[in-house]
XYZ file of C-alpha atoms in Angstrom:
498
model
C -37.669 -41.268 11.153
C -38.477 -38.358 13.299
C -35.536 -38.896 15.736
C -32.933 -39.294 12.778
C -34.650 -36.067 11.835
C -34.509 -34.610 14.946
C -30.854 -35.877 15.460
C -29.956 -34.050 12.001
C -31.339 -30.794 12.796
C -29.572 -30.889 15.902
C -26.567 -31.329 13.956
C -27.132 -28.951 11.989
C -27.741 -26.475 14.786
C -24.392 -27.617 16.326
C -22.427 -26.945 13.295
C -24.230 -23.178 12.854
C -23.197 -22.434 16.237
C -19.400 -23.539 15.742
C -19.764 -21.441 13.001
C -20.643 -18.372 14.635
C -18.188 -19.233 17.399
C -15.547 -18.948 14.839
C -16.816 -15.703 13.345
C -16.183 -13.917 16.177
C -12.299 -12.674 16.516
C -10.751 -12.251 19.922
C -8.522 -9.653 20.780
C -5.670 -12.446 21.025
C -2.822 -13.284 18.008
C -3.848 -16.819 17.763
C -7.825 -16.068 17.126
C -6.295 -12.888 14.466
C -4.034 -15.362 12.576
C -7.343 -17.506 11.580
C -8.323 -13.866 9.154
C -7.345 -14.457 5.345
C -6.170 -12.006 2.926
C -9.073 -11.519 0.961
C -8.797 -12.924 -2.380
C -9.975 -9.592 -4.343
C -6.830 -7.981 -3.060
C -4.400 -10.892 -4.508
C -6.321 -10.439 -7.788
C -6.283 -6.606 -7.457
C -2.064 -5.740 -8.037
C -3.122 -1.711 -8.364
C -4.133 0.510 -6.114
C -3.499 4.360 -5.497
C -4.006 5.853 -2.142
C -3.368 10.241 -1.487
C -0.800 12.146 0.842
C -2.427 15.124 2.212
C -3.317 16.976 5.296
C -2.001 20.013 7.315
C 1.438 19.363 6.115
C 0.517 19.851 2.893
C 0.004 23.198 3.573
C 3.459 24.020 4.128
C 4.198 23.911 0.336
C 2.355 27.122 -0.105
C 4.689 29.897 -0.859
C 4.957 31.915 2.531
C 4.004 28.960 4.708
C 7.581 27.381 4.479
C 8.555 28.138 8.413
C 5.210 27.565 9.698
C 3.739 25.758 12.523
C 0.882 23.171 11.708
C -1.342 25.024 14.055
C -0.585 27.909 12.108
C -1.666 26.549 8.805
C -5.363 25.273 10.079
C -7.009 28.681 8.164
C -5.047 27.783 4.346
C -6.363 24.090 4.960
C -9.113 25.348 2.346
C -8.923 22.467 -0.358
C -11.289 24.559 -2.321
C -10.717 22.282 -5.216
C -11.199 19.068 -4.023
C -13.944 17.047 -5.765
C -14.502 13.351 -4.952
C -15.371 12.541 -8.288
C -12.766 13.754 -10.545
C -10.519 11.770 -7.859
C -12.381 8.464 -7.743
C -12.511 8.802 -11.610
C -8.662 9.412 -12.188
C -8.134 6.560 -9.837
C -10.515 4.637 -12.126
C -8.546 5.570 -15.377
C -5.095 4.697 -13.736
C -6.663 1.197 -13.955
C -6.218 1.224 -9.249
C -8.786 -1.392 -8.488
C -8.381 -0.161 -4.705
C -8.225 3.623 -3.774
C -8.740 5.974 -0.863
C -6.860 8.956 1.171
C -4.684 9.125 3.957
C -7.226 9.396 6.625
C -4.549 10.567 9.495
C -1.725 12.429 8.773
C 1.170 13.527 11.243
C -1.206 15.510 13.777
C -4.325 15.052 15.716
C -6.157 15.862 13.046
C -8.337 13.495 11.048
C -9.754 13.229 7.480
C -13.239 12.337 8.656
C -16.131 13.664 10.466
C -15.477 12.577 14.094
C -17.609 12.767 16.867
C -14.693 12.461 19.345
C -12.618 15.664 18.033
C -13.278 18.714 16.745
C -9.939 18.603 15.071
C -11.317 17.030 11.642
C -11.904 18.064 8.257
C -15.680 18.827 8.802
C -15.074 21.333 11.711
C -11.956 22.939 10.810
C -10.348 23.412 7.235
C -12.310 21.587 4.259
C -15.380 21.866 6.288
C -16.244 18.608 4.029
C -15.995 15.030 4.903
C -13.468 14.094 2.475
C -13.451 9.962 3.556
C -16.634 9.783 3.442
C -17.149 11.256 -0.224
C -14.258 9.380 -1.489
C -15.661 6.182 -0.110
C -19.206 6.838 -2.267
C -17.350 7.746 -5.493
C -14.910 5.120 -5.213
C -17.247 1.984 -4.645
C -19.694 4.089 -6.927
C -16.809 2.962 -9.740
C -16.361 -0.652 -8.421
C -13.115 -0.238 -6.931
C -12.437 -1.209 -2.907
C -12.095 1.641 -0.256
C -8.704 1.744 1.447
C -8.057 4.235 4.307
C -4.596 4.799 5.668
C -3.626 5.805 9.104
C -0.466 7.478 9.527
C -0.569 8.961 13.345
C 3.402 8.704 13.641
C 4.438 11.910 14.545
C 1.563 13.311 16.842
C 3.774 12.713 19.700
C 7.020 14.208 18.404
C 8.022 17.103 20.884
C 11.733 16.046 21.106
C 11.630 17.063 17.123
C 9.792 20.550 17.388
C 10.238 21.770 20.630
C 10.550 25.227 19.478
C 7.230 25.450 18.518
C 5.388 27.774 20.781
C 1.827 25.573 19.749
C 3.236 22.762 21.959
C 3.027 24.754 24.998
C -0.289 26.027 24.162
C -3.209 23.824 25.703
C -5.182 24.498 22.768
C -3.122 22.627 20.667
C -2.219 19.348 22.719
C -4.199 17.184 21.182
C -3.224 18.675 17.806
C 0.389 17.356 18.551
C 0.257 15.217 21.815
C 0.765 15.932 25.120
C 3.743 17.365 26.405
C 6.917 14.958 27.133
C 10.749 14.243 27.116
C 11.124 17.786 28.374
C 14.898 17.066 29.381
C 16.097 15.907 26.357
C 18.450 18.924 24.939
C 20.039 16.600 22.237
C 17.551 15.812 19.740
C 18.564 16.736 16.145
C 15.929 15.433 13.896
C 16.745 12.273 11.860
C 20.661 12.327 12.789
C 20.139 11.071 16.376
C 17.401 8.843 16.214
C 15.026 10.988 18.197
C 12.641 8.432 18.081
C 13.352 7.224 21.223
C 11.877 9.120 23.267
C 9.240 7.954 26.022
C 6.547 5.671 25.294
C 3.285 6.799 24.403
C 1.211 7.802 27.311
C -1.739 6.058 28.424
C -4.214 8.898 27.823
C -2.751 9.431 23.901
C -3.050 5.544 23.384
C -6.812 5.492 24.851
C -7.877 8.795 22.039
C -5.250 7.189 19.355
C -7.644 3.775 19.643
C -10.937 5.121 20.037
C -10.402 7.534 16.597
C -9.025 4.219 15.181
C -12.465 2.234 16.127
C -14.550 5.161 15.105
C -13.030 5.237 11.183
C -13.697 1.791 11.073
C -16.826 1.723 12.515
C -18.225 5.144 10.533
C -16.463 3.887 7.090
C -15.966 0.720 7.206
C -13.393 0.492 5.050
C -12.272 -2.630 2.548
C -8.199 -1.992 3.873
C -6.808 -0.231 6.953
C -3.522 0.009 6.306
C -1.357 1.353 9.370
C 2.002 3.307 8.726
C 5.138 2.584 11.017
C 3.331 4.587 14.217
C 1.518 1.046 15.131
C 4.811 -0.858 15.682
C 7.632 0.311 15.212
C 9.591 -1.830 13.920
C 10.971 -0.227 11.428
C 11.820 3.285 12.068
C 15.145 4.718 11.295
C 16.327 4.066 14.827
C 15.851 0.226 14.302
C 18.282 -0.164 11.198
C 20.945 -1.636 13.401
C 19.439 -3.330 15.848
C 16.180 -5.331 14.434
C 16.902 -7.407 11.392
C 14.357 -9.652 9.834
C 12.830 -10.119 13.357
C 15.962 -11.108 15.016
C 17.569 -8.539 17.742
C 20.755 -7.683 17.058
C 21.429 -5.070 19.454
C 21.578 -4.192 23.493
C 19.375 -1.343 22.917
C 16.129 -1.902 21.334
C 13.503 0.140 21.230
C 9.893 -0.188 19.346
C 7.873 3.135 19.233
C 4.293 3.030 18.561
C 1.109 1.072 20.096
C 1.114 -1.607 22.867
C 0.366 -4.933 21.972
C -3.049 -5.114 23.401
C -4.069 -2.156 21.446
C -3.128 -3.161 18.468
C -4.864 -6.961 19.228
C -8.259 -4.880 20.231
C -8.135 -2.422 17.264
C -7.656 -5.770 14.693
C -9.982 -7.524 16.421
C -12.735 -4.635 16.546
C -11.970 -4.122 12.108
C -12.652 -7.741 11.666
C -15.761 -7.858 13.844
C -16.944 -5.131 12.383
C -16.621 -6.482 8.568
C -17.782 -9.700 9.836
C -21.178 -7.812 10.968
C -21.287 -5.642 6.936
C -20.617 -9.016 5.694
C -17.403 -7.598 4.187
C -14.260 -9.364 2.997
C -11.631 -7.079 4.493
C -7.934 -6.914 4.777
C -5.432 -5.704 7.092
C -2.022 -4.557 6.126
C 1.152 -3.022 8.794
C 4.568 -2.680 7.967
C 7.163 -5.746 8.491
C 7.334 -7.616 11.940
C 4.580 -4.570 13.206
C 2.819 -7.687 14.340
C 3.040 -11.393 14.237
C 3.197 -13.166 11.175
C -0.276 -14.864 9.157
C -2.918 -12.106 10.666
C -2.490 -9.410 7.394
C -0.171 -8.749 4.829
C 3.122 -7.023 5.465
C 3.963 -3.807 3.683
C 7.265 -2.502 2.460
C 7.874 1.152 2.440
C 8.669 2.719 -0.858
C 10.851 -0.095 -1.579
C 10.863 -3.412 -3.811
C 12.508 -6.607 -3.017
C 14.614 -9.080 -5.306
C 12.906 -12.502 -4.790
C 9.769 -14.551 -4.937
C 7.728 -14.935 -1.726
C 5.683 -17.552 -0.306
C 3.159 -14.437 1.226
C 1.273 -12.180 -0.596
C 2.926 -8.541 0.136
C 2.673 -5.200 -0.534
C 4.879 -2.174 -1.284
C 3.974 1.643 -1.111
C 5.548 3.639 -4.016
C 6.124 7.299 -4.138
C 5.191 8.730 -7.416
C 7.537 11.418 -6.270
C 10.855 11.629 -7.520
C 12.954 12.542 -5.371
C 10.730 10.856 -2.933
C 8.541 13.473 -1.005
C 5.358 12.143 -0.686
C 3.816 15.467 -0.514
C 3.151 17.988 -3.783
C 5.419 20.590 -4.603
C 5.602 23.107 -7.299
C 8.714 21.925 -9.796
C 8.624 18.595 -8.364
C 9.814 15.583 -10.821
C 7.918 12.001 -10.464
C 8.447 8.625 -11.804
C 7.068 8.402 -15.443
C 4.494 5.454 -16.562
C 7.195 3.682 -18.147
C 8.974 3.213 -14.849
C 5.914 2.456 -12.525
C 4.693 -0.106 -15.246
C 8.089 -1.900 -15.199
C 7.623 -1.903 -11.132
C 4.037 -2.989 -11.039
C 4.900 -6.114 -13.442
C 8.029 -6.509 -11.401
C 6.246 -6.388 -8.139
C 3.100 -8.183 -9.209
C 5.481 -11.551 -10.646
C 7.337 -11.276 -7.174
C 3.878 -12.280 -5.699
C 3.602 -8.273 -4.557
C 0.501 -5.567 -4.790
C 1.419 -2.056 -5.551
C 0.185 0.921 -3.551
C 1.162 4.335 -5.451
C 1.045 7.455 -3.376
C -0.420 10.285 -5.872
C -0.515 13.624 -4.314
C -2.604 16.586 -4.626
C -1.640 19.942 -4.884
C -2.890 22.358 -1.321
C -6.088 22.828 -3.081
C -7.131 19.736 -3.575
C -6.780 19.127 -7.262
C -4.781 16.792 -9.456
C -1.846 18.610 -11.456
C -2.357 18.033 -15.263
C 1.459 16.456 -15.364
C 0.712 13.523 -13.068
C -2.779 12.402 -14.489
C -0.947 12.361 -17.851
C 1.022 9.634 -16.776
C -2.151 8.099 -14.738
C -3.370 7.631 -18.107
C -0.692 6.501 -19.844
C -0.616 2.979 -17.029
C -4.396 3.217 -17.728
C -4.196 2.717 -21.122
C -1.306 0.668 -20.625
C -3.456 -1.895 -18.393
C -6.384 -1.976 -20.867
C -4.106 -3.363 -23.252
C -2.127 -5.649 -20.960
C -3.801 -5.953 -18.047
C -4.897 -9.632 -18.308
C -1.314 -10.559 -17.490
C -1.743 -8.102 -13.845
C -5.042 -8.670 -12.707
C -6.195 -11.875 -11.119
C -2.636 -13.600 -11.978
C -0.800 -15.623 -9.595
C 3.264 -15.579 -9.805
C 4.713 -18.799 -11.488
C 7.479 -20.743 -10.082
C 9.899 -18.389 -11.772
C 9.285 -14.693 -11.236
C 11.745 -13.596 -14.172
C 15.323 -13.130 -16.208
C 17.252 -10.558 -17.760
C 20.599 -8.465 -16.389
C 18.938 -5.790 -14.390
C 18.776 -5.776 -10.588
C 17.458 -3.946 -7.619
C 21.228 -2.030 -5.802
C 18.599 -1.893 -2.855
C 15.838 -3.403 -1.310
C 13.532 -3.544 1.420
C 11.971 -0.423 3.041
C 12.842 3.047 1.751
C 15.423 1.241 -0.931
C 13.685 3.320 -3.962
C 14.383 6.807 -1.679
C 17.038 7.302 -4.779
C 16.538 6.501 -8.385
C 17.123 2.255 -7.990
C 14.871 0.153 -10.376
C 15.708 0.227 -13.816
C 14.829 -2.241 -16.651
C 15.750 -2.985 -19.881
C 14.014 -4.938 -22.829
C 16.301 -8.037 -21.875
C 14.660 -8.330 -18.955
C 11.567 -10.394 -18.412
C 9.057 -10.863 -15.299
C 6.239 -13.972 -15.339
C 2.683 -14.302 -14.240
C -0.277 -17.225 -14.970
C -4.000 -17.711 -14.811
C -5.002 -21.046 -15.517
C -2.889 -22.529 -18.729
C -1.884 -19.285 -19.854
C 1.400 -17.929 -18.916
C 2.407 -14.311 -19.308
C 5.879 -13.465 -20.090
C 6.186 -9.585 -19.762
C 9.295 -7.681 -21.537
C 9.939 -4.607 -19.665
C 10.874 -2.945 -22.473
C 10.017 -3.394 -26.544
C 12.457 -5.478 -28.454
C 13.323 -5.375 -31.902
C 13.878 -8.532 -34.076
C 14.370 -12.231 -32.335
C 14.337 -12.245 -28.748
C 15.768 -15.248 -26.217
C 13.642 -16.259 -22.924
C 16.018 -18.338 -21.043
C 13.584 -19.845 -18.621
C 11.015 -21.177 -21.066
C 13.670 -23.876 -22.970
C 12.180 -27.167 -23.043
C 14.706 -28.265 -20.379
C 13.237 -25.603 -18.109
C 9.738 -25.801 -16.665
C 8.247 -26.094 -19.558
C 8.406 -29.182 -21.187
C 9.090 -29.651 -25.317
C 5.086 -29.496 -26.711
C 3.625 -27.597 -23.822
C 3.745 -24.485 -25.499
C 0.880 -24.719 -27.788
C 0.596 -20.649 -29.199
C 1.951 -17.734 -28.312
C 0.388 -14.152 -28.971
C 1.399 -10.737 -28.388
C -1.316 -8.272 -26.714
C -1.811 -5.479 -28.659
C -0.977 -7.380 -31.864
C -3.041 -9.255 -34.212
C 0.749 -10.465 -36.262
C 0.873 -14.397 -35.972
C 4.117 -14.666 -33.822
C 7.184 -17.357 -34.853
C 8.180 -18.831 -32.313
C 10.695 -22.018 -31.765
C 11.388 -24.101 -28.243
C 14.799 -24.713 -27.848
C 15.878 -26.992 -25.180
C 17.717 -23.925 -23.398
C 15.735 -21.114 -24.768
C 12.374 -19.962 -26.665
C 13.237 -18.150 -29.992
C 10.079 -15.435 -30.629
C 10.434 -13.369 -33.809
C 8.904 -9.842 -32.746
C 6.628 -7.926 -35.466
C 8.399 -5.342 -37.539
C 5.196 -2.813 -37.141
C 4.723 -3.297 -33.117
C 3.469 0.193 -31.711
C 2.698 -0.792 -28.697
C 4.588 1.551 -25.747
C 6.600 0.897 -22.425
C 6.298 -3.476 -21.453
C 5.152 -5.512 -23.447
C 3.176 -8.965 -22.770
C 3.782 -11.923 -24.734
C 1.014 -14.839 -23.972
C 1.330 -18.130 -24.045
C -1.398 -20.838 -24.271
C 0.071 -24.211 -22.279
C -1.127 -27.759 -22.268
C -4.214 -28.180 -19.628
């Protein structure tokens, strides 16, 4: 008895140390690939995340021509509170919010004990990450922080700027480099190739990196197109869908064993807060299976296999920053996307600036509210849903897709068309629109996926009207209620054999 005993606990010991063996991530692609998407992200669908920083500044009157290092002083954002934010973000019905930690420049949106080029030492003088992070989980949502270090190594772009040649101000925009290049015209040459990041810049670029992570421990890092490359203007032509197509190619951004240590270093690090964490790049950034894949203000026209994500400009035309006049998408338009996205098997990230002082304009949290209210009606066919085999119907389509395809007024919907989600038996069919009188859904006719007799009722959220409803064999007829005032999509629910 005592040596099956003693054979058992040995076993047991053996299997506890695998265990912890396979805790631990390596800085190598095959040990990354074994990290999951956390499951509270595929359930999540909505999150909002904030552009600001130095460059927000220029969008004070007077500040127009201004160099960044110029604009450190009106970096003020006097009205910032970390509360109103967190609870607008709450409201929207984001169950995932945070700012853009790193923005453009060497300087960062947290208190850093490698710099003195962060909000707590120069501008704010406040720790904005760090009170977001307490009033955001303080409201049960997950912390995101974004890193967008792109352009702090851009002097073929702004050469002219006497700060560049200043010391000072190196680390504010990167050392010095490509001083022979007399041909760079911003964004009509592709003066993004220029040379590769210095040693030095990729040593300070990684250790700020590891000390967010390590100070905030955040629930996503999600890294802008600075960390590969792949998809930067100058790339259109030359990298498709991971294939090269060209003579000439050329990724900017971080070395591969950078990237592999910085991974491996979030992972640890959630492994040791016992936190379920994800990571998330833009396309082909990195290989394939070790986060999830983000598409730049753009939406795609099929179903995927991966869970993916898409940043969305509330800005219209896109701008990503605030500006005085400025038009935006309305709720009735993000809604349509976030059902379209969210049936596609996509998340959607929604870029919601604030104005230079730090505060929320009234005109934007209006429509917050409106896909707040909007999701407590409906939401039960957005959160914790899983596409079906059949993302949707209807005549509308996307002209463009893929990254920056919704830089120009693209998706549009109409109350013919029709995106799908499940949980469990129940099966959402979502109307991006509100239809009057009978309405056809192609795709649920008993010759379809659904069989004749699966559907067994079929309610309308925000409706307490008993719904007719008859199964064709190429069609479902649905009679909808005279006195509907429900506003923008609308979800009809449908209870299916077990």
């Amino acid at each position: 008895m005592k040596q099956i005993l003693s054979i058992t606990l040995v076993c047991i010991s053996l299997i506890g140390y695998g265990q912890k063996i396979q805790e631990t991530y390596k800085p190598t692609w095959t040990s990354l690939q074994r990290h999951e998407i956390p499951q509270w992200l595929k359930d999540a669908k909505f999150g909002i995340y904030t552009h600001f920083s130095l460059e927000s500044m220029r969008f004070i009157k007077g500040n127009e021509n201004k160099y960044q290092h110029e604009m450190i002083g009106d970096f003020k954002f006097e009205n910032f509170d970390a509360a109103e934010w967190a609870e607008l973000f709450k409201k929207s019905g984001a169950k995932f919010a945070g700012p853009v930690s790193w923005h453009g420049s060497g300087m960062v949106h947290w208190d850093s004990d490698l710099t003195q080029l962060d909000v707590v030492d120069m501008g704010p003088k406040k720790d904005i990450s760090a009170l977001l992070k307490k009033e955001i989980t303080k409201r049960n949502m997950k912390f995101i922080m974004s890193f967008h270090s792109g352009y702090w190594y851009r002097a073929a772009i702004d050469r002219d700027n006497p700060g560049r040649k200043d010391p000072n101000f190196y680390e504010l925009y990167g050392p010095p480099h490509d001083e022979d290049v007399t041909d760079a015209i911003p964004w009509e040459n592709h003066i993004e190739k220029q040379s590769k990041y210095t040693e030095e810049h990729l040593d300070l670029w990684l250790a700020k990196m590891k000390e967010a992570v390590t100070k905030y421990s955040p629930d996503i890092s999600w890294v802008d197109v600075s960390f590969g490359g792949s998809v930067r203007a100058h790339n259109i032509n030359s990298f498709k869908n991971g294939k090269v197509v060209s003579k000439e190619i050329y990724f900017s951004g971080v070395n591969e064993s950078r990237q592999r240590e910085y991974i491996s270093h979030y992972f640890n690090t959630a492994l040791k807060n016992k936190q379920d964490v994800a990571f998330v790049y833009k396309e082909h950034d990195i290989p394939p299976g070790i986060g999830m894949r983000n598409f730049e203000n753009g939406l795609i026209d099929q179903l995927t296999y991966d869970t993916w994500m898409t940043d969305i400009d509330i800005c219209q035309p896109v701008s990503w920053w605030y500006q005085e006049g400025m038009g935006i998408k309305d709720a009735n338009l993000l809604i349509d996307m976030l059902v379209d996205v969210t049936s596609k098997n996509g998340i959607l990230l929604l870029n919601v600036p604030p104005k230079p002082d730090g505060a929320f304009a009234n005109f934007i949290k209006k429509e917050l509210y409106e896909i707040g209210d909007w999701l407590e009606i409906n939401g039960e066919a957005i959160y914790g849903t899983m596409p079906w085999s059949i993302y949707g119907e209807g005549p509308s389509f996307l002209p463009n897709t893929g990254h920056y395809s919704e830089k120009k007024i693209n998706a549009s919907y109409t109350s013919k068309d029709f995106r799908f989600t499940q949980k469990d038996n129940i099966l959402y069919a979502t109307c991006l629109g509100i239809p009057k009188g009978e309405i056809t859904i192609n795709s649920l006719g008993s010759y379809g996926r659904l069989y004749a007799d699966d559907i067994l009722s079929i309610e309308l959220l925000g409706s307490d009207v008993e719904l007719k409803y008859q199964q064709k064999k190429y069609h479902l007829k649905v009679e909808m209620p005279t006195n509907f005032e429900g506003k923008y999509a609308c979800v009809f629910k449908i209870k299916r054999k077990s």
